[in-house]
Amino acid sequence: MRKRNWYGRLGLVLTVLMVGFAGVGMFWTPYEPTAMVGADKYAAPSLAHPFGCDQLGRDILSRTMEGAGSTLMIALAVLAIGFVAGLLIGAFCGYYGGVVDALVMRLSDALAAFPSILLALVVLAVIGPGKYNVIGALGILFIPSFARLVRGEFLKYRDRDFVRSARLMGVPNGRILFVHILPNTWPTLLSGLTIGFNNAVLAEASMSYLSIGVTAPDVSLGRMLNEAQGVWSTAPWCMLCPALVVVLTILGVSMLGEGLRERMAA
Amino acid sequence: MTKTLVKRVLLLLATLLLVTILAFVAFSIIPGDPTSSMLGVEATPEQIAALRDRLGLDLPIWQRYLHWLGGLLTGDLGESYNYGMPVAQLLATCVTHTLTLAVLAFVLIVVIALPLGLVAARYEGGVVDRVLTILNQITMSVPNFVAGILLVYVFGLVLRLFQPGAIVSPQTGWGPYLWYMLFPALAVALPRSAMTVKMLRGAILSELGQDYIRTAYSKGNSKSSALWRHVLRNAMIPVVTFLAMTVADIMAGSIVVEQVFGIPGLGKMLVTSIGNRDYPVVQAIVVLIATVVVVCNFAADLLYRVMDPRLRGR
Amino acid sequence: MMLQIQHLKIAFPHPKGHFEAVKDFSLSVEEGQVIGIVGESGSGKSMTAHAIMGLLDRKSVQVSGSIRFEGVELLDLTRTQMRSYQGKDLSIIFQEPMTSLNPTMKIGPQVEEALRIHTKMSAKERKARALEAMALAGLPNPEQLYPQYPHQLSGGMRQRVMIAAALVLRPKLLIADEPTTALDVTIQAQILDTLKEINRKEGIAILFISHDLGVIRALCHHVVVMQQGEIVEAGDVEQVFHHPQKAYTQRLIASRPTRTKLKAGGSHG
């Protein structure tokens, strides 16, 4: 029991720290992220620049903060699209069932045959790269998995007594779905959201790393890692900060999700 | 069993057909004309018309699809807009690289994860288990390409165990080729290995709590023999399914990791071709990768049925 | 005296202090005897059975008192030493025939597993002995059942497989922990007949645990009545059945399922 709390709490602390780091990065950074200082080209980590400077003399910490902010924003937007659409579709399918449900589930099975990053790459190949296209592509791709999760939950509660009695009392279906059933599903959906968040961070970072996601002038953690790889023999510190932020964010959120799941199981 | 098999095979074929339709349609609705990128802006209308005719771009979409599908089945994947050569020829060496990488990564996952999962479950709650759990959680959080970057830096640039960016072809011999593929495969395998360890540990622990384990102990089995003779086979059933799902992940991981290590495989070709808007190549790669994933899932489904006697007769 | 239990006490750690499942339990079993333990669920009877078999988790469960088998104090044995009794001199069958067999292992190897662990018999000898035990446990066509999987058998058949596996080394004591509770009444009667026959033919002592005094009466010579971890009544089974001393025992008799009550009620008077 103690171990469980320890796990989830550490996850929560780490998540808050990383989200705070990214959140602050949206509004304030120690240096101007795009300011190039000739004298600081390839500057190694120092007190002034704790994570060093890149090939153009830009402060890595400031760029990472801005990049993390942009990654966070993208991940949240992706989650919002995927979750809201997935919730509506999943709730409908799970509650009513029938032909539509069967069709939607078959389609989501077929989509699951493609690795998600492959699908995202294909969509971006069609609509072109860029921040908003990444959000759109990933958002749509995240719908099936959320729909599946929500569907399972609604299916579970569909025939419970409290739902039946609400139906007998003449409560409208929309109200049953979102006022009676939805609150019960929060714990599961919340842990699903933590997994989704991590997948979104991972997908955005991977795509931007492949230069198919976020494009200049927007900064993102994936793009920074891509650029850092070009200079890693001269300035290996360029990759340290963005890599650390990606890993710690995913670590924190997954531990938080784990903690949530364990708490549900208890 | 035969009936199920027939049903499964039909389902497999239907899924593959759907995959080809999705891949084809997605690239047919793109606005813009591939001929302009192939011929440049100074092309005459006659040249464009001739090329459109040669590529069959003026036919209705379903005819083009059938034509493309027919080619796909006979190994004719079309012609690359960018390289002006048959896609099949272009992809031949890429496929070798990517398949080797994927198979090696899969082997690594099995070799790393199975013993660790077993040890963690056998000594549940002990020091080894706790250290493994923490290491696992951290490894799971390192994306493939970050793991790749770290591996290249540490083993390539600092320790100089391999030369980053150098391309080794399979003709050089199996030894050097596998060595070349080892680190990229490790980058693909590490995060998934961690997940597999967690999965296997959970599966074993849940089996250890079953009634038939109590029966096994009552006959005089030690914990180890109960684990080997009774638990493992039952615990492997969900793990096999999980490993099959891993194939999709390995293919996705390869796309990114090839970029990190500069391996000229399918992933690198895919990224390059997306940049060049070379759609015949993109289509072919998408269909290839999806086919590998679908066929592996099919194989896993069969294996699952063979391993679980309760499902055999059905 | 083959088995002698004295002042057995079984305690679990519990959020609120510590929970005593068995408080003070004493019992003796002679060779070839059939003894019943009866009590409600939670009275500690299954716990006692698991303690005799050495199946309780040593880390979390505290067992004190004495369990002597042929003069050896079982509670003092190491886990490895205890294993040489499990499945050899002491055997057990459980309440849940549906889940007590390994779903991915064929029937035959499960029946002969104790032979593989405790003897150096060849595969052929093991199989012959397994088929013999299966026949003794009342399984029709043992040869045909040998290569089948548990899911292909009914609950009653699976319980017979469990009995065959428990008998394969001719144990001195068979503990039957509510073996018929999950089965329907006709199957229950057949299994009881089989156990009776095993006791008669092979001279194997049986410790039969049930919440149903009627079932115990059909099989046992002596009975011990347990309530909340303590013995409330003990003695000859007919004596206890016809003249229960405690209100608790009367309740156990009265709460029996109607069908058996009607049958037993006729002889009662």
PDB file of N, CA and C in Angstrom, chain A residues 150 153-154 156-158 160 162-163 175-190 264:
ATOM      1  N   VAL A 150     -13.681   4.046 -24.214  1.00  0.00           N
ATOM      2  CA  VAL A 150     -14.945   4.588 -23.721  1.00  0.00           C
ATOM      3  C   VAL A 150     -16.068   3.589 -23.963  1.00  0.00           C
ATOM      4  N   GLU A 153     -16.200   0.880 -21.385  1.00  0.00           N
ATOM      5  CA  GLU A 153     -16.723   1.352 -20.115  1.00  0.00           C
ATOM      6  C   GLU A 153     -18.242   1.517 -20.150  1.00  0.00           C
ATOM      7  N   PHE A 154     -18.737   2.118 -21.239  1.00  0.00           N
ATOM      8  CA  PHE A 154     -20.186   2.341 -21.326  1.00  0.00           C
ATOM      9  C   PHE A 154     -20.937   1.028 -21.457  1.00  0.00           C
ATOM     10  N   LYS A 156     -20.071  -1.636 -20.064  1.00  0.00           N
ATOM     11  CA  LYS A 156     -20.057  -2.229 -18.737  1.00  0.00           C
ATOM     12  C   LYS A 156     -21.213  -1.681 -17.894  1.00  0.00           C
ATOM     13  N   TYR A 157     -21.485  -0.377 -18.051  1.00  0.00           N
ATOM     14  CA  TYR A 157     -22.489   0.247 -17.180  1.00  0.00           C
ATOM     15  C   TYR A 157     -23.899   0.233 -17.780  1.00  0.00           C
ATOM     16  N   ARG A 158     -23.987  -0.133 -19.071  1.00  0.00           N
ATOM     17  CA  ARG A 158     -25.261  -0.022 -19.779  1.00  0.00           C
ATOM     18  C   ARG A 158     -26.408  -0.716 -19.056  1.00  0.00           C
ATOM     19  N   ARG A 160     -26.416  -1.764 -15.803  1.00  0.00           N
ATOM     20  CA  ARG A 160     -26.431  -1.694 -14.344  1.00  0.00           C
ATOM     21  C   ARG A 160     -27.793  -1.191 -13.860  1.00  0.00           C
ATOM     22  N   PHE A 162     -28.653   1.112 -11.719  1.00  0.00           N
ATOM     23  CA  PHE A 162     -28.931   2.549 -11.626  1.00  0.00           C
ATOM     24  C   PHE A 162     -29.231   3.144 -13.002  1.00  0.00           C
ATOM     25  N   VAL A 163     -28.676   2.540 -14.054  1.00  0.00           N
ATOM     26  CA  VAL A 163     -28.968   3.025 -15.406  1.00  0.00           C
ATOM     27  C   VAL A 163     -30.383   2.592 -15.800  1.00  0.00           C
ATOM     28  N   ARG A 175     -28.872  12.445 -21.084  1.00  0.00           N
ATOM     29  CA  ARG A 175     -28.576  12.696 -19.681  1.00  0.00           C
ATOM     30  C   ARG A 175     -28.054  11.432 -19.008  1.00  0.00           C
ATOM     31  N   ILE A 176     -28.627  10.282 -19.372  1.00  0.00           N
ATOM     32  CA  ILE A 176     -28.128   9.019 -18.811  1.00  0.00           C
ATOM     33  C   ILE A 176     -26.658   8.845 -19.168  1.00  0.00           C
ATOM     34  N   LEU A 177     -26.346   9.090 -20.449  1.00  0.00           N
ATOM     35  CA  LEU A 177     -24.978   8.896 -20.930  1.00  0.00           C
ATOM     36  C   LEU A 177     -23.990   9.765 -20.170  1.00  0.00           C
ATOM     37  N   PHE A 178     -24.284  11.064 -20.095  1.00  0.00           N
ATOM     38  CA  PHE A 178     -23.248  11.980 -19.631  1.00  0.00           C
ATOM     39  C   PHE A 178     -23.383  12.415 -18.177  1.00  0.00           C
ATOM     40  N   VAL A 179     -24.564  12.199 -17.577  1.00  0.00           N
ATOM     41  CA  VAL A 179     -24.707  12.566 -16.177  1.00  0.00           C
ATOM     42  C   VAL A 179     -24.686  11.324 -15.288  1.00  0.00           C
ATOM     43  N   HIS A 180     -25.321  10.243 -15.755  1.00  0.00           N
ATOM     44  CA  HIS A 180     -25.391   9.049 -14.919  1.00  0.00           C
ATOM     45  C   HIS A 180     -24.191   8.133 -15.102  1.00  0.00           C
ATOM     46  N   ILE A 181     -23.806   7.874 -16.369  1.00  0.00           N
ATOM     47  CA  ILE A 181     -22.740   6.887 -16.603  1.00  0.00           C
ATOM     48  C   ILE A 181     -21.353   7.519 -16.554  1.00  0.00           C
ATOM     49  N   LEU A 182     -21.182   8.627 -17.276  1.00  0.00           N
ATOM     50  CA  LEU A 182     -19.848   9.204 -17.451  1.00  0.00           C
ATOM     51  C   LEU A 182     -19.034   9.333 -16.151  1.00  0.00           C
ATOM     52  N   PRO A 183     -19.635   9.884 -15.059  1.00  0.00           N
ATOM     53  CA  PRO A 183     -18.815  10.064 -13.853  1.00  0.00           C
ATOM     54  C   PRO A 183     -18.203   8.760 -13.349  1.00  0.00           C
ATOM     55  N   ASN A 184     -18.891   7.635 -13.572  1.00  0.00           N
ATOM     56  CA  ASN A 184     -18.355   6.355 -13.115  1.00  0.00           C
ATOM     57  C   ASN A 184     -17.130   5.917 -13.890  1.00  0.00           C
ATOM     58  N   THR A 185     -17.006   6.426 -15.123  1.00  0.00           N
ATOM     59  CA  THR A 185     -15.936   5.945 -15.973  1.00  0.00           C
ATOM     60  C   THR A 185     -14.666   6.788 -15.840  1.00  0.00           C
ATOM     61  N   TRP A 186     -14.748   7.892 -15.095  1.00  0.00           N
ATOM     62  CA  TRP A 186     -13.590   8.787 -15.003  1.00  0.00           C
ATOM     63  C   TRP A 186     -12.269   8.117 -14.645  1.00  0.00           C
ATOM     64  N   PRO A 187     -12.252   7.273 -13.601  1.00  0.00           N
ATOM     65  CA  PRO A 187     -10.948   6.688 -13.230  1.00  0.00           C
ATOM     66  C   PRO A 187     -10.272   5.979 -14.418  1.00  0.00           C
ATOM     67  N   THR A 188     -11.044   5.160 -15.140  1.00  0.00           N
ATOM     68  CA  THR A 188     -10.474   4.448 -16.285  1.00  0.00           C
ATOM     69  C   THR A 188     -10.062   5.423 -17.379  1.00  0.00           C
ATOM     70  N   LEU A 189     -10.942   6.378 -17.672  1.00  0.00           N
ATOM     71  CA  LEU A 189     -10.630   7.326 -18.746  1.00  0.00           C
ATOM     72  C   LEU A 189      -9.410   8.164 -18.394  1.00  0.00           C
ATOM     73  N   LEU A 190      -9.294   8.504 -17.109  1.00  0.00           N
ATOM     74  CA  LEU A 190      -8.166   9.325 -16.678  1.00  0.00           C
ATOM     75  C   LEU A 190      -6.853   8.581 -16.924  1.00  0.00           C
ATOM     76  N   MET A 264      -7.248   2.447  -8.491  1.00  0.00           N
ATOM     77  CA  MET A 264      -8.555   1.936  -8.912  1.00  0.00           C
ATOM     78  C   MET A 264      -8.698   0.478  -8.527  1.00  0.00           C
TER      79      MET A 264
END
